[in-house]
mmCIF file of C-alpha atoms in Angstrom:
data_model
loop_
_atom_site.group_PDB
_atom_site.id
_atom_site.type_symbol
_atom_site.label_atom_id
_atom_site.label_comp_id
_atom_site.label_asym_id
_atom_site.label_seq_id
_atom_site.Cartn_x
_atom_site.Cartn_y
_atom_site.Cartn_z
ATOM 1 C CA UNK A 1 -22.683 -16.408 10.004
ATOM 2 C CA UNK A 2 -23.676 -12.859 10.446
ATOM 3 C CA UNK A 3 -26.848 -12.734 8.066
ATOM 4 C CA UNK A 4 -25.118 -10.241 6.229
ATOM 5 C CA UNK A 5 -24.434 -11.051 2.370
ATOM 6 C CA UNK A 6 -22.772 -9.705 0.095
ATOM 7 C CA UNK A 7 -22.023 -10.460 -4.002
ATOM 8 C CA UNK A 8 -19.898 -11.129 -5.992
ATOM 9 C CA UNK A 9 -17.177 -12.103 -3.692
ATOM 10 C CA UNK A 10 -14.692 -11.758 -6.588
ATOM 11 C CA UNK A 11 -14.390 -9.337 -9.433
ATOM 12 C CA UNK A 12 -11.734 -8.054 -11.787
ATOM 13 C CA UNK A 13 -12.302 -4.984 -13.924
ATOM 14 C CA UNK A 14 -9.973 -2.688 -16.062
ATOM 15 C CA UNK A 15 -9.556 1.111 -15.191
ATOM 16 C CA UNK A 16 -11.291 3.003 -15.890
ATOM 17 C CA UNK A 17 -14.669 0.879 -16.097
ATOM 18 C CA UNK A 18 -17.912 1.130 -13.864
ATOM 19 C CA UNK A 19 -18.287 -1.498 -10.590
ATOM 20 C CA UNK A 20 -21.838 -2.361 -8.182
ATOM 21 C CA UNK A 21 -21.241 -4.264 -5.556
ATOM 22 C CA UNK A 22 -24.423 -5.429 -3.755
ATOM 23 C CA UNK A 23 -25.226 -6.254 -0.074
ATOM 24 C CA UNK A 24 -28.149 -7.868 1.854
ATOM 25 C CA UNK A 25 -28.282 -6.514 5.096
ATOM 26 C CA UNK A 26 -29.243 -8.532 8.167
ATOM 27 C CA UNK A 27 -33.227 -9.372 8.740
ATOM 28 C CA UNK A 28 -34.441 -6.263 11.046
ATOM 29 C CA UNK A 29 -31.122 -3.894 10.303
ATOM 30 C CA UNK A 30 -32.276 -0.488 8.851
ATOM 31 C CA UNK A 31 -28.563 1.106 8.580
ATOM 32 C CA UNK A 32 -25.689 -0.610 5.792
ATOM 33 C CA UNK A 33 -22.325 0.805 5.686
ATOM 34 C CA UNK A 34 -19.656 0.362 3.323
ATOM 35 C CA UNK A 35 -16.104 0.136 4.419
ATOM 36 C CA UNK A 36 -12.526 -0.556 1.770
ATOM 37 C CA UNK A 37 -9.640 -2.188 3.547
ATOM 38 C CA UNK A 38 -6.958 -2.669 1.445
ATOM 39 C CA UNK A 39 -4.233 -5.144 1.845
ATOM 40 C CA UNK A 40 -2.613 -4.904 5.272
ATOM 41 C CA UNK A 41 -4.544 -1.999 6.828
ATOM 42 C CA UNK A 42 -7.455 -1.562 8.331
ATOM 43 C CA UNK A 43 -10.874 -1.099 6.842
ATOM 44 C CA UNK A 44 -11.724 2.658 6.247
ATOM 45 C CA UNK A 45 -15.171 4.149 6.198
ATOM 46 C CA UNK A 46 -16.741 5.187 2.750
ATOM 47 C CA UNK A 47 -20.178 5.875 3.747
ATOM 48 C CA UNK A 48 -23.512 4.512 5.993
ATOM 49 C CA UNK A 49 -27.609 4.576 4.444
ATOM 50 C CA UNK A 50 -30.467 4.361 6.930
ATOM 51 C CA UNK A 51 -33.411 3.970 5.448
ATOM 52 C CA UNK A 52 -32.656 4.702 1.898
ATOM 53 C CA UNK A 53 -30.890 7.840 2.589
ATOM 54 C CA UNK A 54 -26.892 8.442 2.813
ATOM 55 C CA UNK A 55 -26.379 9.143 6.677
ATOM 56 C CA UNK A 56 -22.545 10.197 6.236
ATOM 57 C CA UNK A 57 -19.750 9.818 4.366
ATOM 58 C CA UNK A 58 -15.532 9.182 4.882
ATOM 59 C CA UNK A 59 -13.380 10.821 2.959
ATOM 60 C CA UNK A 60 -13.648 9.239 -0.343
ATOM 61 C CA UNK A 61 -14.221 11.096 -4.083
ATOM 62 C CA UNK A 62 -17.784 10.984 -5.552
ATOM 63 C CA UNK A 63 -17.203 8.242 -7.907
ATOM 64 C CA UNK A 64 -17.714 6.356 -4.731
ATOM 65 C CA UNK A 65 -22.354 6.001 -4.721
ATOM 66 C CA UNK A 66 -24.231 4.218 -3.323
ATOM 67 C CA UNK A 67 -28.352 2.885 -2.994
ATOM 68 C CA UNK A 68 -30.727 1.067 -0.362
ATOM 69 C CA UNK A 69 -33.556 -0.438 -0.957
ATOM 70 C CA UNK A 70 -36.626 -0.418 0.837
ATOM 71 C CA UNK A 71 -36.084 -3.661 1.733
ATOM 72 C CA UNK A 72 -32.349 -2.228 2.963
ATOM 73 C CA UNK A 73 -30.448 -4.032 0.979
ATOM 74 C CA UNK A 74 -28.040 -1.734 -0.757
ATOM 75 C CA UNK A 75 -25.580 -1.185 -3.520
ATOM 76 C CA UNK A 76 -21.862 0.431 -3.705
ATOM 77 C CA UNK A 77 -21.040 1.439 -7.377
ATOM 78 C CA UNK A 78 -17.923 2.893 -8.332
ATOM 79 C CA UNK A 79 -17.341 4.858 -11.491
ATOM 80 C CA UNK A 80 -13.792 5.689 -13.300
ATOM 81 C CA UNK A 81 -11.855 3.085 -11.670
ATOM 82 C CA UNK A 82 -8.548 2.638 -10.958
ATOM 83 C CA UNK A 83 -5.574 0.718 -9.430
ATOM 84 C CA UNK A 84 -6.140 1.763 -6.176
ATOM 85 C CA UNK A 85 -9.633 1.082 -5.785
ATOM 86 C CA UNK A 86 -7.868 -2.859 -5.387
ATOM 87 C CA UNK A 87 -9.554 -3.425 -1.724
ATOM 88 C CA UNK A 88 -11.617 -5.689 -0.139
ATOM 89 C CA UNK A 89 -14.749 -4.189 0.404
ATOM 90 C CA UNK A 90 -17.394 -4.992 3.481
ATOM 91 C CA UNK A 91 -20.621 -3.746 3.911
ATOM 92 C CA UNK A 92 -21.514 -4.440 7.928
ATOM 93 C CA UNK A 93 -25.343 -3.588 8.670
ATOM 94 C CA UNK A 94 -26.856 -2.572 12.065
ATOM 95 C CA UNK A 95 -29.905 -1.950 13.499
ATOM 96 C CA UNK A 96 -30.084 2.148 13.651
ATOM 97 C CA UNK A 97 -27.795 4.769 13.055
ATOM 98 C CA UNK A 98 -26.305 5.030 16.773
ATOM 99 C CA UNK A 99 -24.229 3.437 18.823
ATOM 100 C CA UNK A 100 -24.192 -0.399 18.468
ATOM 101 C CA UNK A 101 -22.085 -3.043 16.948
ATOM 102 C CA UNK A 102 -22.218 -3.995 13.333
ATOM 103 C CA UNK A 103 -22.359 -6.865 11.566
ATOM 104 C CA UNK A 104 -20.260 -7.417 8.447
ATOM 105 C CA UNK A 105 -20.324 -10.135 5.389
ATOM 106 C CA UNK A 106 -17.538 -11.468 3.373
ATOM 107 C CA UNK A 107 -16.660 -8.771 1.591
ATOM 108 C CA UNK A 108 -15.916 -8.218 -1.860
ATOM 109 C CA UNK A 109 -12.731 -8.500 -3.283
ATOM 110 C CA UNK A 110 -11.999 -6.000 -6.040
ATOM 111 C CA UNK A 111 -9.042 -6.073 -8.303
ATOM 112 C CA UNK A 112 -8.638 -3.402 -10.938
ATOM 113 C CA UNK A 113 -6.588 -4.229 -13.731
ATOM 114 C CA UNK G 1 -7.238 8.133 8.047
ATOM 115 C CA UNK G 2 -6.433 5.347 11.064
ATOM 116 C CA UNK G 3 -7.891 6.180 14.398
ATOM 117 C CA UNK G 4 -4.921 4.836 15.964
ATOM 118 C CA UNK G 5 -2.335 2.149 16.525
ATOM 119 C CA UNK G 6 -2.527 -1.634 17.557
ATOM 120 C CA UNK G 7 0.869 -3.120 19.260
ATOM 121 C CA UNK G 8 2.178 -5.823 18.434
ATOM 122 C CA UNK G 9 1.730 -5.308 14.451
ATOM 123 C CA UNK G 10 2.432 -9.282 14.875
ATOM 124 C CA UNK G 11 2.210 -11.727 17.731
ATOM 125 C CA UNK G 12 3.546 -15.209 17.700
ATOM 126 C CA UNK G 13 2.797 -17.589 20.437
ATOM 127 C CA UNK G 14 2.174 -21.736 21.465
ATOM 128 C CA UNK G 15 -0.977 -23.439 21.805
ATOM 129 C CA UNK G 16 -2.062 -22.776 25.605
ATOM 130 C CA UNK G 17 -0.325 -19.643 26.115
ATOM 131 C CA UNK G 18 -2.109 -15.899 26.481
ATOM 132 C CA UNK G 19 -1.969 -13.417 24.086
ATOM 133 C CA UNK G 20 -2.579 -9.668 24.596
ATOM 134 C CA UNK G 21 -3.111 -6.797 22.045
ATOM 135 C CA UNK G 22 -3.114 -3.326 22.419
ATOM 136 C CA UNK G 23 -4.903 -0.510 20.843
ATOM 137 C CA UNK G 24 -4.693 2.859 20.919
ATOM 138 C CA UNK G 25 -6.898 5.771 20.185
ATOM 139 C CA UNK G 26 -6.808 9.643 19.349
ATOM 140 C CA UNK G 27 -10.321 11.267 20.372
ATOM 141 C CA UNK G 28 -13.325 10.499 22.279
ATOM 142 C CA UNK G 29 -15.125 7.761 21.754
ATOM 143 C CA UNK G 30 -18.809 6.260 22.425
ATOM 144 C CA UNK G 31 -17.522 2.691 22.459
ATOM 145 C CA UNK G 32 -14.508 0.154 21.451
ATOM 146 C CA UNK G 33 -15.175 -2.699 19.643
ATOM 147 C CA UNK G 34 -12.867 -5.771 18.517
ATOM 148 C CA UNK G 35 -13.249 -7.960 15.399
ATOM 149 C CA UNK G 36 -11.283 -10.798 14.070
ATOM 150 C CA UNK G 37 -10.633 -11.630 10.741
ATOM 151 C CA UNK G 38 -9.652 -14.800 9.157
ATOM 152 C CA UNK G 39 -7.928 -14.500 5.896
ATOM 153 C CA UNK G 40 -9.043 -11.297 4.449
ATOM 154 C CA UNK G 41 -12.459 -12.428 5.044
ATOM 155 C CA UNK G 42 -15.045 -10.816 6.582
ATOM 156 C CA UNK G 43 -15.038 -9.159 10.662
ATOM 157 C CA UNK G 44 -16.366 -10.634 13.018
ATOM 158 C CA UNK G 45 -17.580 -9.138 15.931
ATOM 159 C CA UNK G 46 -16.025 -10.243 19.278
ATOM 160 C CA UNK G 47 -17.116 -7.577 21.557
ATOM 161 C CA UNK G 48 -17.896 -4.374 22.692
ATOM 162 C CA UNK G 49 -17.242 -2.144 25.425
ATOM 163 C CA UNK G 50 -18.754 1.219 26.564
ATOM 164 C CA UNK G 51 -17.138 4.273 27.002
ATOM 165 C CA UNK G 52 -17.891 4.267 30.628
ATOM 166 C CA UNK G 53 -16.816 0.391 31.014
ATOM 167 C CA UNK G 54 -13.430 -0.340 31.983
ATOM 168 C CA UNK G 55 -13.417 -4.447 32.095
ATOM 169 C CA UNK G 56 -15.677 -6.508 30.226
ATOM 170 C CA UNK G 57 -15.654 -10.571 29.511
ATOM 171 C CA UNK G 58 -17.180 -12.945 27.272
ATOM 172 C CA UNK G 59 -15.600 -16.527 27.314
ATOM 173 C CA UNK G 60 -11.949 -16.460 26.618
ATOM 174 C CA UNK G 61 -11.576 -12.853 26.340
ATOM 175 C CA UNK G 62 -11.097 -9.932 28.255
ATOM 176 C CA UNK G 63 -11.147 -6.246 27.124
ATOM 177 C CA UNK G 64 -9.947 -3.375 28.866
ATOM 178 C CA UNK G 65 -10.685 0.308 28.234
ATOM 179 C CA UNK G 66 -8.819 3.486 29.806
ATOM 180 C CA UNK G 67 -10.394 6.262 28.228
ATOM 181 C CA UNK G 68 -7.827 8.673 30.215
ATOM 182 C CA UNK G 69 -4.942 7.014 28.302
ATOM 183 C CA UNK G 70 -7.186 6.604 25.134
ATOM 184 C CA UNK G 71 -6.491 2.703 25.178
ATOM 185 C CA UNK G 72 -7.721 -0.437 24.686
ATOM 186 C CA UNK G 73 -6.647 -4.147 25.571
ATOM 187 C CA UNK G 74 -8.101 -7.811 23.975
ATOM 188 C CA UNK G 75 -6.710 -11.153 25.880
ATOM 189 C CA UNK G 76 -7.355 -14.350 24.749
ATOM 190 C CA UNK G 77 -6.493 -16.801 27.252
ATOM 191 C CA UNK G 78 -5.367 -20.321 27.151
ATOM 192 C CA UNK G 79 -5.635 -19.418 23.141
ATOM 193 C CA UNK G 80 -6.061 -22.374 19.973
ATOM 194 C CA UNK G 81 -4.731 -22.653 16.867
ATOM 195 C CA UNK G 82 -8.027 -21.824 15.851
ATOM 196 C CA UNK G 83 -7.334 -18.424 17.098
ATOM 197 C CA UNK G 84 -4.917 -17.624 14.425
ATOM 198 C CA UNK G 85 -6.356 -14.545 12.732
ATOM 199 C CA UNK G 86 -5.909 -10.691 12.267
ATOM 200 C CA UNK G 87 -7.316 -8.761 14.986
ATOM 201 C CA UNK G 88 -8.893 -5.131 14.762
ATOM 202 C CA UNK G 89 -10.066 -2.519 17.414
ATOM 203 C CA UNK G 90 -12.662 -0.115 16.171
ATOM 204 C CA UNK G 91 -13.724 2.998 17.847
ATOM 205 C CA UNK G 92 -17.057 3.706 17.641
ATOM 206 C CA UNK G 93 -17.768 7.594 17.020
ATOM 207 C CA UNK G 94 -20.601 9.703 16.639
ATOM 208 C CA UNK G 95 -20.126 11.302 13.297
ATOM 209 C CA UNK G 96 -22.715 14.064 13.399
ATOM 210 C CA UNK G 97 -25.910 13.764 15.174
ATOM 211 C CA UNK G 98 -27.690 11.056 13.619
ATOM 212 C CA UNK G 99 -25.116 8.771 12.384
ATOM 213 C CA UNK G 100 -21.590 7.467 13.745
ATOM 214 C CA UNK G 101 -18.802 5.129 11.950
ATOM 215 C CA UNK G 102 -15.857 2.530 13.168
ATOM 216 C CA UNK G 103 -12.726 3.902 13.022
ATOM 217 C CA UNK G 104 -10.432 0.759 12.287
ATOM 218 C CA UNK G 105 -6.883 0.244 13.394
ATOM 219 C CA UNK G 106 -4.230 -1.277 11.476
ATOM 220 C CA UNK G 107 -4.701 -4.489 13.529
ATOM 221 C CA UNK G 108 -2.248 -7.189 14.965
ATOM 222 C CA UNK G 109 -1.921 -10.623 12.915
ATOM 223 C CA UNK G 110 -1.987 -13.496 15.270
ATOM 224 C CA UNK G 111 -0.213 -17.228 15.226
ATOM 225 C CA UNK G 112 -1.143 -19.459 17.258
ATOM 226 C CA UNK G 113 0.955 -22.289 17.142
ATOM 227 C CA UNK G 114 -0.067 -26.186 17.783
#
């Protein structure tokens, strides 16, 4: 277990409707990221907080947002969905920005319908 | 986009035997990491190696790193079934000054027969 949590760990939604996805990062980790793997590839970067602000982004639209908390938890929200937003998505947290490893929950499945 | 390519996409092998997957990368990196991942489940971390590492161990595995040739090795010796899994290397890269990302390859699926 990594510490890191993340909720729901299922969800189905239409297109075109509105998605959070939440994630409680590991005690002591200031820095979330978000991450979408869908089936059979690799997971791809969507974008990293530290300490509450958003500290870079992948190449995804702006319908991709996100939050943390003060207590670094943090949220993903999606807006306009559609079919290919289907993906497992992880949120890994680490401690600080730089150069260390990260530490990814479950994930949340996401199916859009 | 895909930072690079991991050979074999697929790797079949019996209980005992070694297994060894490749990774490779396209631009400079800080550090190579590999995670595992049972059943499209979370990563887990296995381990990480520095830029300016070129072996590193921790129990049953063994990385490599050639930066020159801009790849990356995982064995897993005298490997389980409980080894069956998809693996990923993930280069670590600073993406501006204050923040960097993982860079995830496609990853090789591993069975480990009994």
């Amino acid at each position: 277990e990594t510490g890191v949590t993340q909720s729901p760990t299922h969800l189905i939604k239409t297109r075109g409707q509105q998605v959070t996805l939440r994630c409680s990062s590991q005690s002591g980790h200031n820095t979330v990221s978000w991450y979408q793997q869908a089936l059979g590839q690799g997971p791809q970067f969507i974008f990293q907080y530290y300490r509450e602000e958003e500290n870079g982004r992948g190449n995804f639209p702006p319908r991709f947002s996100g939050l943390q908390f003060p207590n670094y938890s943090s949220e993903l929200n999606v807006n306009a969905l559609e079919l290919d937003d289907s993906a497992l998505y992880l949120c890994a947290s680490s401690l600080g920005a730089g150069n260390t490893e990260a530490f990814f929950g479950q994930g949340t499945r996401l199916t859009v319908v | 986009s895909q930072q690079g390519e991991e050979d074999p996409q697929a790797l079949s092998i019996q209980e005992g035997e070694n297994a060894t997957m490749n990774c490779s990368y396209k631009t400079s990196i800080n550090n190579l990491q590999w995670y595992r991942q049972n059943s499209g489940r979370g990563l887990v971390h296995l381990i990480l190696i520095r830029s300016n590492e070129r072996e590193k161990h921790s129990g049953r595995l063994r990385v490599t790193l050639d930066t020159s040739k801009k790849s990356s090795s995982l064995l897993i010796t005298a490997s389980r079934a409980a080894d069956t899994a998809s693996y990923f290397c993930a280069t670590w890269n600073a993406g501006g000054t204050s923040y960097g990302k993982l860079t995830f390859g496609q990853g090789t699926i591993l069975t480990v027969h009994p």
